[in-house]
mmCIF file of C-alpha atoms and ligand atoms in Angstrom:
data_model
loop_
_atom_site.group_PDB
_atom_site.id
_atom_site.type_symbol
_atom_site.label_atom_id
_atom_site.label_comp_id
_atom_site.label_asym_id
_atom_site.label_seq_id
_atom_site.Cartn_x
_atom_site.Cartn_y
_atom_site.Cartn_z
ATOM 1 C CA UNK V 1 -107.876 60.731 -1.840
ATOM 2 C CA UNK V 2 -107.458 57.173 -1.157
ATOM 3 C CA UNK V 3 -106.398 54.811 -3.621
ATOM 4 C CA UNK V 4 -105.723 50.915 -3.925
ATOM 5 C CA UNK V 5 -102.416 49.909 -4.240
ATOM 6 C CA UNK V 6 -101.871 47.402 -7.073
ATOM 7 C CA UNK V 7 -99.716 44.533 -6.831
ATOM 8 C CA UNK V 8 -97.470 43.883 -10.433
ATOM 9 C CA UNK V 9 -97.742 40.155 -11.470
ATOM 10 C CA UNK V 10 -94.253 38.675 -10.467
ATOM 11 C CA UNK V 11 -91.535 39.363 -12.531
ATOM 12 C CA UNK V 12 -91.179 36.829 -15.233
ATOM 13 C CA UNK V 13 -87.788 36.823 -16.880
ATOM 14 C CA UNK V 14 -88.537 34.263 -19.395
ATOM 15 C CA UNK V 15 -91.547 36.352 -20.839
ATOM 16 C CA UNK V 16 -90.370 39.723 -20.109
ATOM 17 C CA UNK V 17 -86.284 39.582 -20.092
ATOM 18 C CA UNK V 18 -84.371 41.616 -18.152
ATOM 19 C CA UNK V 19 -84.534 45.184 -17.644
ATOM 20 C CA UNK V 20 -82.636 47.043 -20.435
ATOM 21 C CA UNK V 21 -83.317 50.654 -20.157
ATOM 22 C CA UNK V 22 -84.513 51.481 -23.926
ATOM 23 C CA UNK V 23 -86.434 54.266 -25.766
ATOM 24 C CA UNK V 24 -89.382 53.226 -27.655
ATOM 25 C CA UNK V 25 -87.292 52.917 -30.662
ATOM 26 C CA UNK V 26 -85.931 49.489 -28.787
ATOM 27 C CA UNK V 27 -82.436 51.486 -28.559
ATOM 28 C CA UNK V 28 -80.697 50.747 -25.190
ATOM 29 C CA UNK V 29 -79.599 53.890 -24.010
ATOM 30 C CA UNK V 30 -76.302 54.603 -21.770
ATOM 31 C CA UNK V 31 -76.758 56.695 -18.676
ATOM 32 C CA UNK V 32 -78.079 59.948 -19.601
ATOM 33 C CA UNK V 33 -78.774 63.112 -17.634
ATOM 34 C CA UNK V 34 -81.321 62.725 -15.342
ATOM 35 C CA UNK V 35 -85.109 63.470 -16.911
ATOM 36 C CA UNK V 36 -86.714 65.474 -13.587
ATOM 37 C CA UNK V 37 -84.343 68.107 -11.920
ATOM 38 C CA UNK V 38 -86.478 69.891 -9.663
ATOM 39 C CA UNK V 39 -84.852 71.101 -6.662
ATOM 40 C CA UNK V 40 -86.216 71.165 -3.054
ATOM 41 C CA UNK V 41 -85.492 74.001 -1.272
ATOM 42 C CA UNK V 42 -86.628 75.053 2.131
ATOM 43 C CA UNK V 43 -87.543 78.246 1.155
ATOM 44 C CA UNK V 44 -89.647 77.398 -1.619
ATOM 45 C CA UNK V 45 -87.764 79.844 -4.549
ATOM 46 C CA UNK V 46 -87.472 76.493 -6.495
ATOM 47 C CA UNK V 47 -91.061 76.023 -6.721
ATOM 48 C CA UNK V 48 -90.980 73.246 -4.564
ATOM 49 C CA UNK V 49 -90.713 74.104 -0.498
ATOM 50 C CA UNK V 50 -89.873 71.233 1.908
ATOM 51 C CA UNK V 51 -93.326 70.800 3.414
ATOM 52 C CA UNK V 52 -93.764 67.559 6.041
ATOM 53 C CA UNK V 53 -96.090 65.037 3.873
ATOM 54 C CA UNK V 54 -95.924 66.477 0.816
ATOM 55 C CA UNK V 55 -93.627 64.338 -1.078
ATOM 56 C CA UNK V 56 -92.813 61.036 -1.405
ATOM 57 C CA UNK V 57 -90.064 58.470 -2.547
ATOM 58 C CA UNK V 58 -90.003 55.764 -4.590
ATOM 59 C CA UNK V 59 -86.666 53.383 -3.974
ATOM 60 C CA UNK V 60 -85.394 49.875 -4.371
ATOM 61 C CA UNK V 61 -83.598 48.798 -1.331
ATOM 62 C CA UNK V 62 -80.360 46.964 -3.649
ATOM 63 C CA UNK V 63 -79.857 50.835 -5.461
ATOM 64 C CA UNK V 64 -77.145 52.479 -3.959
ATOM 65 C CA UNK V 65 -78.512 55.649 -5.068
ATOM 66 C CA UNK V 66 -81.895 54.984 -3.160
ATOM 67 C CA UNK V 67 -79.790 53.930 0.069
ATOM 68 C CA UNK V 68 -78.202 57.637 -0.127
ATOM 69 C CA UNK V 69 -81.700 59.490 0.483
ATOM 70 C CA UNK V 70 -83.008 56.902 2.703
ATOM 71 C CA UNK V 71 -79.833 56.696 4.947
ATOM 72 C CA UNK V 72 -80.277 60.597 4.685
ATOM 73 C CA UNK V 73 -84.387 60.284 6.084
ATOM 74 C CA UNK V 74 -83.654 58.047 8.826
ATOM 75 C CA UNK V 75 -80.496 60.424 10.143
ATOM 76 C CA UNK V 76 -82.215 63.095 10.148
ATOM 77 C CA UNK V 77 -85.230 61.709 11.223
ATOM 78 C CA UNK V 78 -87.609 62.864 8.814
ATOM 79 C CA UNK V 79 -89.233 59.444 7.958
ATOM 80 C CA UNK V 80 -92.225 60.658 8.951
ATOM 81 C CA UNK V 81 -92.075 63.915 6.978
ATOM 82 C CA UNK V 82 -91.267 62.156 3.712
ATOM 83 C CA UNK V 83 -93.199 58.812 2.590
ATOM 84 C CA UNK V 84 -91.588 55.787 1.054
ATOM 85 C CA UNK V 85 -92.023 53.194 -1.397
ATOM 86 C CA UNK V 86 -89.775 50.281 -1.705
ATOM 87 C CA UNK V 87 -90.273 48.573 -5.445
ATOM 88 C CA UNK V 88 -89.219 44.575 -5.627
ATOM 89 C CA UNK V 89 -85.402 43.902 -5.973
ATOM 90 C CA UNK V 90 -86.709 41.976 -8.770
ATOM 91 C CA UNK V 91 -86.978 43.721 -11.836
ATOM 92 C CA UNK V 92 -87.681 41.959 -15.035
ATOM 93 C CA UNK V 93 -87.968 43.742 -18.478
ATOM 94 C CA UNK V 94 -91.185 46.041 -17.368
ATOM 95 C CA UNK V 95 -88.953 47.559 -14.680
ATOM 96 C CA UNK V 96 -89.035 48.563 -11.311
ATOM 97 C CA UNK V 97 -92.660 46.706 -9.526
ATOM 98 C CA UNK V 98 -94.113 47.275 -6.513
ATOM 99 C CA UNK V 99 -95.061 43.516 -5.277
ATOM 100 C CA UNK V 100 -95.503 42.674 -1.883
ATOM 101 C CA UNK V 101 -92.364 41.018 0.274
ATOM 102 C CA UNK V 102 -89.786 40.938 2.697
ATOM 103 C CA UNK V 103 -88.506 44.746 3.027
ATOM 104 C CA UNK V 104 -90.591 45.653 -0.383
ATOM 105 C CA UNK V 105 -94.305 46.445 -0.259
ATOM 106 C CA UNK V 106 -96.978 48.130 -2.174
ATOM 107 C CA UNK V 107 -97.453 51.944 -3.370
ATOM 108 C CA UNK V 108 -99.923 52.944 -0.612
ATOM 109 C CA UNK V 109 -99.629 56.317 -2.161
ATOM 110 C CA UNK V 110 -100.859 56.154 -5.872
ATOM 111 C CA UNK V 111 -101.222 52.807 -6.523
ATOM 112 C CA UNK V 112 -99.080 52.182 -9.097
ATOM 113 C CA UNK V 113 -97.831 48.831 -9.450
ATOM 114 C CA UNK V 114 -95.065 49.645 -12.033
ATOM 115 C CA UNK V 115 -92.754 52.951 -11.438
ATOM 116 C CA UNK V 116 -92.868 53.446 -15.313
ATOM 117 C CA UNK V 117 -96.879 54.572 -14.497
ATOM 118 C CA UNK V 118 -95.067 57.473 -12.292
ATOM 119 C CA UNK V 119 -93.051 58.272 -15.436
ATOM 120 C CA UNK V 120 -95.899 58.369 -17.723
ATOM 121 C CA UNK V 121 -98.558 60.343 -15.485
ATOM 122 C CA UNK V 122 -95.151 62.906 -14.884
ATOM 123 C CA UNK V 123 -94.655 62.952 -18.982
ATOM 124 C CA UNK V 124 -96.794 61.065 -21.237
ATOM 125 C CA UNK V 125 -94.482 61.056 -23.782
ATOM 126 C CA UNK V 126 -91.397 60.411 -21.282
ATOM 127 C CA UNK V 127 -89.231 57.616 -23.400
ATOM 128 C CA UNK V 128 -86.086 57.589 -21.293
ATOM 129 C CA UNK V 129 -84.543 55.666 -17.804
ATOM 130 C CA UNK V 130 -87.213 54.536 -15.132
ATOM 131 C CA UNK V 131 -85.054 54.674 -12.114
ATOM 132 C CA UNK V 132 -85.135 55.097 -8.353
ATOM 133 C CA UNK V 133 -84.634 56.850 -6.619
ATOM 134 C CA UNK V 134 -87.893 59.055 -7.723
ATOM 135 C CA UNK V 135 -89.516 61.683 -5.515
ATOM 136 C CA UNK V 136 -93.296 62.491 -6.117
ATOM 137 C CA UNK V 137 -94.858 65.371 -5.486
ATOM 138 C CA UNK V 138 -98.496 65.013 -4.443
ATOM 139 C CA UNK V 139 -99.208 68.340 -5.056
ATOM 140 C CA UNK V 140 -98.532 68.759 -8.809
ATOM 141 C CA UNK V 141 -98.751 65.332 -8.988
ATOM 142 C CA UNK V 142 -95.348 64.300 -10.852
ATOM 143 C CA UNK V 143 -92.649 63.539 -9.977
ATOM 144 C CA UNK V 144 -90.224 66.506 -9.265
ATOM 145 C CA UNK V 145 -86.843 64.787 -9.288
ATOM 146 C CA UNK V 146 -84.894 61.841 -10.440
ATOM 147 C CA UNK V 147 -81.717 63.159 -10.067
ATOM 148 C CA UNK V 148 -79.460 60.995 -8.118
ATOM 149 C CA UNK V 149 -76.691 63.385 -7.963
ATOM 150 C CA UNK V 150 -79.012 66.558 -6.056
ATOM 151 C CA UNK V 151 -81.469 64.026 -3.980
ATOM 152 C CA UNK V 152 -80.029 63.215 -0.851
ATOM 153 C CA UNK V 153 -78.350 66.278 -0.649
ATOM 154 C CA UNK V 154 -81.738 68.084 -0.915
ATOM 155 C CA UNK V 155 -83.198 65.609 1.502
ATOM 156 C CA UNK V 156 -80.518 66.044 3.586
ATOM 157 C CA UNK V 157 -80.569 70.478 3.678
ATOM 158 C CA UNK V 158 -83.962 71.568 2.983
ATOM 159 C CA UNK V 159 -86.133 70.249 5.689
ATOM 160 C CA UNK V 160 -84.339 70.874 8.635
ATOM 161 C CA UNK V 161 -87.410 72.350 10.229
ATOM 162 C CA UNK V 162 -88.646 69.346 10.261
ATOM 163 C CA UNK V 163 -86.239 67.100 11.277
ATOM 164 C CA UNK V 164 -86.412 65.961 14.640
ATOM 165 C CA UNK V 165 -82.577 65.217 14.811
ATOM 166 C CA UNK V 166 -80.262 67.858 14.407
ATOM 167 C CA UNK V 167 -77.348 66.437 11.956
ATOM 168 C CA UNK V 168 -75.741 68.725 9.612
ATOM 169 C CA UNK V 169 -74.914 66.471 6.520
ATOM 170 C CA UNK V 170 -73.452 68.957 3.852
ATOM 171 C CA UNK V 171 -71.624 72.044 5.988
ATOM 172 C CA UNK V 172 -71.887 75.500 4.390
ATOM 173 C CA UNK V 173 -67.924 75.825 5.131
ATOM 174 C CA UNK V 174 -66.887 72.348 3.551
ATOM 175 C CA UNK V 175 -69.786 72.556 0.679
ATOM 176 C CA UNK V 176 -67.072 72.948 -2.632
ATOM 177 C CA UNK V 177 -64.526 70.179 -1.067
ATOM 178 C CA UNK V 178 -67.488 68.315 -0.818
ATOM 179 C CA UNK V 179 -69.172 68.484 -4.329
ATOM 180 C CA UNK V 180 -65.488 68.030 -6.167
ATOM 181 C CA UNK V 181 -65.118 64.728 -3.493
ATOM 182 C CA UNK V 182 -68.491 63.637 -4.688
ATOM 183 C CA UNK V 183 -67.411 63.713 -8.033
ATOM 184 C CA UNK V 184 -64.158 61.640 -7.596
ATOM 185 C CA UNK V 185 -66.441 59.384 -5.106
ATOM 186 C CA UNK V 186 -68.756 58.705 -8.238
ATOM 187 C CA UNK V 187 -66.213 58.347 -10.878
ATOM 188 C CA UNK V 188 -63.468 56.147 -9.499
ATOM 189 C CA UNK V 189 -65.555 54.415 -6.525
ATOM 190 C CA UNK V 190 -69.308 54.059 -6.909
ATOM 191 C CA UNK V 191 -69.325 53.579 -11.333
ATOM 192 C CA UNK V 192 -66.066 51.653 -10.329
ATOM 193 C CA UNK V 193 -67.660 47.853 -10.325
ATOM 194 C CA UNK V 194 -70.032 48.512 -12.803
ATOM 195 C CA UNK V 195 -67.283 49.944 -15.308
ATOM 196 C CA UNK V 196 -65.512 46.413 -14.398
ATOM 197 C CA UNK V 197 -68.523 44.239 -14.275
ATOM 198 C CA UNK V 198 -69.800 45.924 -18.107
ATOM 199 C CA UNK V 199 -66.635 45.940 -19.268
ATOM 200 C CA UNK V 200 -66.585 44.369 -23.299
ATOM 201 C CA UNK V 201 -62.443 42.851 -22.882
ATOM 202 C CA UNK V 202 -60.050 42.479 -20.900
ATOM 203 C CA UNK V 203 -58.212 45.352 -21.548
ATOM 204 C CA UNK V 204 -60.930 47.422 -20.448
ATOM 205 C CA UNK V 205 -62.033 45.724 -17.399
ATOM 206 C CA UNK V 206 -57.969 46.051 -16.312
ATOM 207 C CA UNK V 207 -57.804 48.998 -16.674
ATOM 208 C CA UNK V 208 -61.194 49.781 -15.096
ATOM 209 C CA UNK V 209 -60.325 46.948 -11.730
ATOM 210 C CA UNK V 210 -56.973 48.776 -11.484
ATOM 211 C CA UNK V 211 -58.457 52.468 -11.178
ATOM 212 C CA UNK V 212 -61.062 51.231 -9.142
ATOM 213 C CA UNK V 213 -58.962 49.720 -6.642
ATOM 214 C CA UNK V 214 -56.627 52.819 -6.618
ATOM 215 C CA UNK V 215 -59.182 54.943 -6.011
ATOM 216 C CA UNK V 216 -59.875 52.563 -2.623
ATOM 217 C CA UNK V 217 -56.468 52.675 -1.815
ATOM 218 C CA UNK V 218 -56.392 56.456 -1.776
ATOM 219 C CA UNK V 219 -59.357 56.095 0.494
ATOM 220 C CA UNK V 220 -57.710 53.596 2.959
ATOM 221 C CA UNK V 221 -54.788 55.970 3.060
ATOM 222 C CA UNK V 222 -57.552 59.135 4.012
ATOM 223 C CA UNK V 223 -58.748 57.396 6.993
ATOM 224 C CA UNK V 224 -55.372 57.138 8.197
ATOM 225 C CA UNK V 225 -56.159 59.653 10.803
ATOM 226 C CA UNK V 226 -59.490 60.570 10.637
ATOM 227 C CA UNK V 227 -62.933 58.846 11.921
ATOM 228 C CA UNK V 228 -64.854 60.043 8.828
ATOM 229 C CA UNK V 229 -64.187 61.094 5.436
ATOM 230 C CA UNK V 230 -64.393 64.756 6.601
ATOM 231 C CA UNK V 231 -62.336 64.291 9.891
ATOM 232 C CA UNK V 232 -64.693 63.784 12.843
ATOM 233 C CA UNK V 233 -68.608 64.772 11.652
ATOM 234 C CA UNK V 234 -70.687 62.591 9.396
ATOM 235 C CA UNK V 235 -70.997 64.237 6.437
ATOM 236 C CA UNK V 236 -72.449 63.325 2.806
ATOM 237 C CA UNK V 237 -69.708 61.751 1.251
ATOM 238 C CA UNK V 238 -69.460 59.062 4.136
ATOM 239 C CA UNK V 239 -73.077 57.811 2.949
ATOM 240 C CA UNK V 240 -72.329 57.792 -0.915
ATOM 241 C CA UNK V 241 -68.994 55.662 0.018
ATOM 242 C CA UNK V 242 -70.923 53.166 2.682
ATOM 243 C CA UNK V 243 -73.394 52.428 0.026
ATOM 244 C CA UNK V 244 -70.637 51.246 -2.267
ATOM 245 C CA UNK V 245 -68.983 49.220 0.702
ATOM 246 C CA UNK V 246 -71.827 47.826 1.720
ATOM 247 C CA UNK V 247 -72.724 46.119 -1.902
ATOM 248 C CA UNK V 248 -68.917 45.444 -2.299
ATOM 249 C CA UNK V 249 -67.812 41.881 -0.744
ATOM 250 C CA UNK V 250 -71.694 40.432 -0.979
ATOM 251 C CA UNK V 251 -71.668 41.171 -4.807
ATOM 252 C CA UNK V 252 -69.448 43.206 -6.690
ATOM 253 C CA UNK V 253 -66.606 40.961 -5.763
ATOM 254 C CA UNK V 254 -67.767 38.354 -7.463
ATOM 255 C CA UNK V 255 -70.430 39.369 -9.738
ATOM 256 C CA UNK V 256 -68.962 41.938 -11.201
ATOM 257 C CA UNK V 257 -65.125 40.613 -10.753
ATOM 258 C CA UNK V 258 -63.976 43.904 -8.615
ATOM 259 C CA UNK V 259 -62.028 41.113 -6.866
ATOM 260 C CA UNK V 260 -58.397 42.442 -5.902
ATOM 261 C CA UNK V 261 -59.037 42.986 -2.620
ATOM 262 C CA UNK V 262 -62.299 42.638 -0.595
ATOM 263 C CA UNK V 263 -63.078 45.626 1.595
ATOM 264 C CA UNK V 264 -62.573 43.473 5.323
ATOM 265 C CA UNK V 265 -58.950 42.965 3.582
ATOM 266 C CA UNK V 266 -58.525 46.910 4.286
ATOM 267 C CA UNK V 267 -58.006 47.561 7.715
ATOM 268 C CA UNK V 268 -58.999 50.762 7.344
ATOM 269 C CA UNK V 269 -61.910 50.424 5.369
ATOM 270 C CA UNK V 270 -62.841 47.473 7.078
ATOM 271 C CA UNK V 271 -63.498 49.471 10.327
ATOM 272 C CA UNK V 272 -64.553 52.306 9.268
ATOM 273 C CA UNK V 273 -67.521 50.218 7.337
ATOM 274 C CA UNK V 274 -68.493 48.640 10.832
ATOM 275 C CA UNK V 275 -68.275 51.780 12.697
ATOM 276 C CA UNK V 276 -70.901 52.909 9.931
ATOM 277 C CA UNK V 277 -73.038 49.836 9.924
ATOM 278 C CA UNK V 278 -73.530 49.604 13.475
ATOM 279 C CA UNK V 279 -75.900 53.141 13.124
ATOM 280 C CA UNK V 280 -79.081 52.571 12.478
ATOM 281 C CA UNK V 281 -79.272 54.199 9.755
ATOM 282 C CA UNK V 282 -77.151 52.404 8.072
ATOM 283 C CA UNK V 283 -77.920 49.175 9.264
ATOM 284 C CA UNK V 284 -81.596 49.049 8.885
ATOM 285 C CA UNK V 285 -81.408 50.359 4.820
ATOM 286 C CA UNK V 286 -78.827 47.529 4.286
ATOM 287 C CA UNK V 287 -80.943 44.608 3.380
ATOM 288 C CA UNK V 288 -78.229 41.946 2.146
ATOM 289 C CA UNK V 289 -80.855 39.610 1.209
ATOM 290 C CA UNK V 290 -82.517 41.864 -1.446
ATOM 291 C CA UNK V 291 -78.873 42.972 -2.470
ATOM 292 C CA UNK V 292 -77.553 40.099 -3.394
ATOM 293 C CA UNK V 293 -81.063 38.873 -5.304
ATOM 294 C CA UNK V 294 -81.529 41.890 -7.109
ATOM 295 C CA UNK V 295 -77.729 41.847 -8.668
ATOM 296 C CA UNK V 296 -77.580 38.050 -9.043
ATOM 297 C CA UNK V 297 -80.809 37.414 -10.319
ATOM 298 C CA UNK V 298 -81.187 40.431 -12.700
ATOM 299 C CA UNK V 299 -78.054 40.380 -15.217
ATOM 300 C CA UNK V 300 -78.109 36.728 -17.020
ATOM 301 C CA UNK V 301 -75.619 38.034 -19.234
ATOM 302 C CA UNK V 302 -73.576 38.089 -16.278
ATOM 303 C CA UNK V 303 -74.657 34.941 -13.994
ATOM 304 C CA UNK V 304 -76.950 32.977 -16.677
ATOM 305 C CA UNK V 305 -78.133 30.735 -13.954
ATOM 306 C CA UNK V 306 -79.478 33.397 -12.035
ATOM 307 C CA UNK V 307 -77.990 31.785 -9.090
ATOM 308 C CA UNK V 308 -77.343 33.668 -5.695
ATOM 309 C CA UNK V 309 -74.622 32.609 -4.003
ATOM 310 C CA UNK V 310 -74.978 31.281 -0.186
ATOM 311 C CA UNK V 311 -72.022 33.332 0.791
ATOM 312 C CA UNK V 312 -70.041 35.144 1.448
ATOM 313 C CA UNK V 313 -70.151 35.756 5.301
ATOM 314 C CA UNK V 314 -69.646 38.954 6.428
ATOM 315 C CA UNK V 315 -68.898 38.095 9.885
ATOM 316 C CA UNK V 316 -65.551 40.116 9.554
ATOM 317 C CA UNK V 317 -67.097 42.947 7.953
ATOM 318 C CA UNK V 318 -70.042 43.699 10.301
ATOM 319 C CA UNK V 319 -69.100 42.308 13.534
ATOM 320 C CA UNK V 320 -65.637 42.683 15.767
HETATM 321 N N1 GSH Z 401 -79.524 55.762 -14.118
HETATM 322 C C1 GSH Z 401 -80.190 56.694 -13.284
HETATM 323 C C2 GSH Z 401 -79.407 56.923 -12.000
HETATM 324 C C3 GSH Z 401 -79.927 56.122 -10.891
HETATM 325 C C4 GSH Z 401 -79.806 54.670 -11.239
HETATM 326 O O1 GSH Z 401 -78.926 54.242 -12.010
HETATM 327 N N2 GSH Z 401 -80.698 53.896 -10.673
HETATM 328 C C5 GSH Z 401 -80.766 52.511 -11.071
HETATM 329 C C6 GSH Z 401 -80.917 51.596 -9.898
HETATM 330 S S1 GSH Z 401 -79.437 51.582 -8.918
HETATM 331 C C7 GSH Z 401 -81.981 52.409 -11.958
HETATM 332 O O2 GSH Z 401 -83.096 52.509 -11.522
HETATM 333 N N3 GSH Z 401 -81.681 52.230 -13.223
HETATM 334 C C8 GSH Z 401 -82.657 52.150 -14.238
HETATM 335 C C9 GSH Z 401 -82.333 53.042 -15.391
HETATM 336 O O3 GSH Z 401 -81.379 53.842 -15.272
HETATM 337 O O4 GSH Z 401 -83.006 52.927 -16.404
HETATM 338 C C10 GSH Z 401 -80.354 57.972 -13.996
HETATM 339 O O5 GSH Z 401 -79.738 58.068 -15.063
HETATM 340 O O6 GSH Z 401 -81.060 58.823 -13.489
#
């Protein structure tokens, strides 16, 4: 079936606010579990096998979350297998749009022009979070997860039939030292800057700035003598941290104060960042430009004039 993408009208902050996640009730909620925690497998005992064109993804390219599973596609090389969506960095009170622009298109696949409609046709009573990244299953027609903590790693174990380069993200040997890293990585280093930029005083953004930049510390200290977080192979957890580094001097620096240090004054972290961004992979799902537009323009409680800043230049970050 063939359908016609819809464009959303573009996001209008002054008629539609910003994007508070709330229930129908108008109550904002907190992060919550996940809605959709289907599991991919490559065997198919979770009900949903890895098949090459079956499923697709719906992402923003300023989520860090997103950037895990589509840093995970392009290593692999299974960008053909699995389709993509990229939704406006712009994302006014209706939520994540799919509008035509620079690094952001349509949704060739059903048509929708919000990613609520994906919620909706999933669960018509579904009156929680619509967030990327979302994977869609075209053959039940719903989508199957939301679950930012099992995506990537999915993406990244069940189709390796299909991937055309062999890269073994998430080793059986290393798999528990990896899931409890995962969970400090998420706690202290990827919530980090928003715990500091949502923070309601000052006693709780110190104390959330000083964990966070402990926690980066630790990490400078790891690298010490290693290439990657797991010694000398890629692995998982080195995608989950870039995607924090990546955001980290363009915008949560500033916008969200996590401004002790700026990751090119590690030395450590500094290189190892580079060494990461000069992979495609890595490079082509950083797109600065929407980064900075989505986080600037999309909190006014934060920046009121919705102004993004010019700099800063990343010159030391991404080049020698
Ligand atoms: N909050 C999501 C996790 C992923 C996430 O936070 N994605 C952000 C973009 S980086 C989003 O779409 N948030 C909208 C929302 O949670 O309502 C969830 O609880 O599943």
């Amino acid at each position: 079936m063939t359908v016609s993408p819809r464009a959303a009208s573009p996001a209008d902050f002054d008629e539609f606010g910003p994007y508070l996640p709330k229930n129908r009730a108008g109550e904002v909620l907190q992060r919550t579990d996940p809605a959709f925690r289907g599991r991919i497998t490559a065997d198919g005992s979770s009900g949903y096998p890895a098949e090459p064109g079956r499923y697709h993804l719906y992402v923003a390219a300023p989520c860090p979350f997103s950037q895990r599973s589509t840093i995970v596609l392009h290593l692999k090389g299974l960008r053909d297998a699995v389709t993509i969506s990229v939704a406006d960095p712009l994302r006014d009170g209706r939520g994540w749009a799919f509008r035509e622009g620079q690094g952001h298109g349509l949704d060739e696949v059903n048509g929708f022009a919000f990613l609520s409609e994906a919620y909706q046709a999933t669960d018509p009573d579904y009156d929680s979070h619509v967030s990327v990244p979302a994977l869609w299953d075209r053959v039940t027609g719903r989508i199957v997860c939301n679950d930012y903590r099992t995506l990537s790693t999915d993406l990244a174990t069940a189709f390796d039939k299909f991937a055309t380069n062999e890269i073994d993200l998430y080793p059986e040997e290393s798999r528990a030292e990896i899931d409890e890293f995962h969970e400090f990585l998420f706690t202290r280093v990827h919530d980090g800057p928003y715990r500091c930029g949502f923070a309601r005083n000052q006693a709780e953004y110190e104390r959330e700035v000083s964990r966070l930049f402990e926690a980066l510390d630790q990490l400078e200290e790891r690298l010490a003598d290693r290439r990657y977080l797991f010694g000398d192979r890629l692995t998982e957890p080195d995608i989950r941290f870039y995607v924090t580094l990546a955001r980290f001097d363009a915008v949560y620096f500033t916008h969200f104060k996590a401004n002790l240090r700026r990751i090119a004054d590690y030395p450590r972290l500094r290189v190892y960042f580079r060494d990461l961004y000069r992979m495609p992979a890595f490079r082509e799902t950083t797109d600065f430009g929407q980064i900075k537009n989505h986080y600037f323009r999309t909190h006014p409680w934060l920046n009121p004039t919705g102004i993004v800043p010019a700099g800063p230049l990343l010159d030391s970050l991404v080049n020698d």
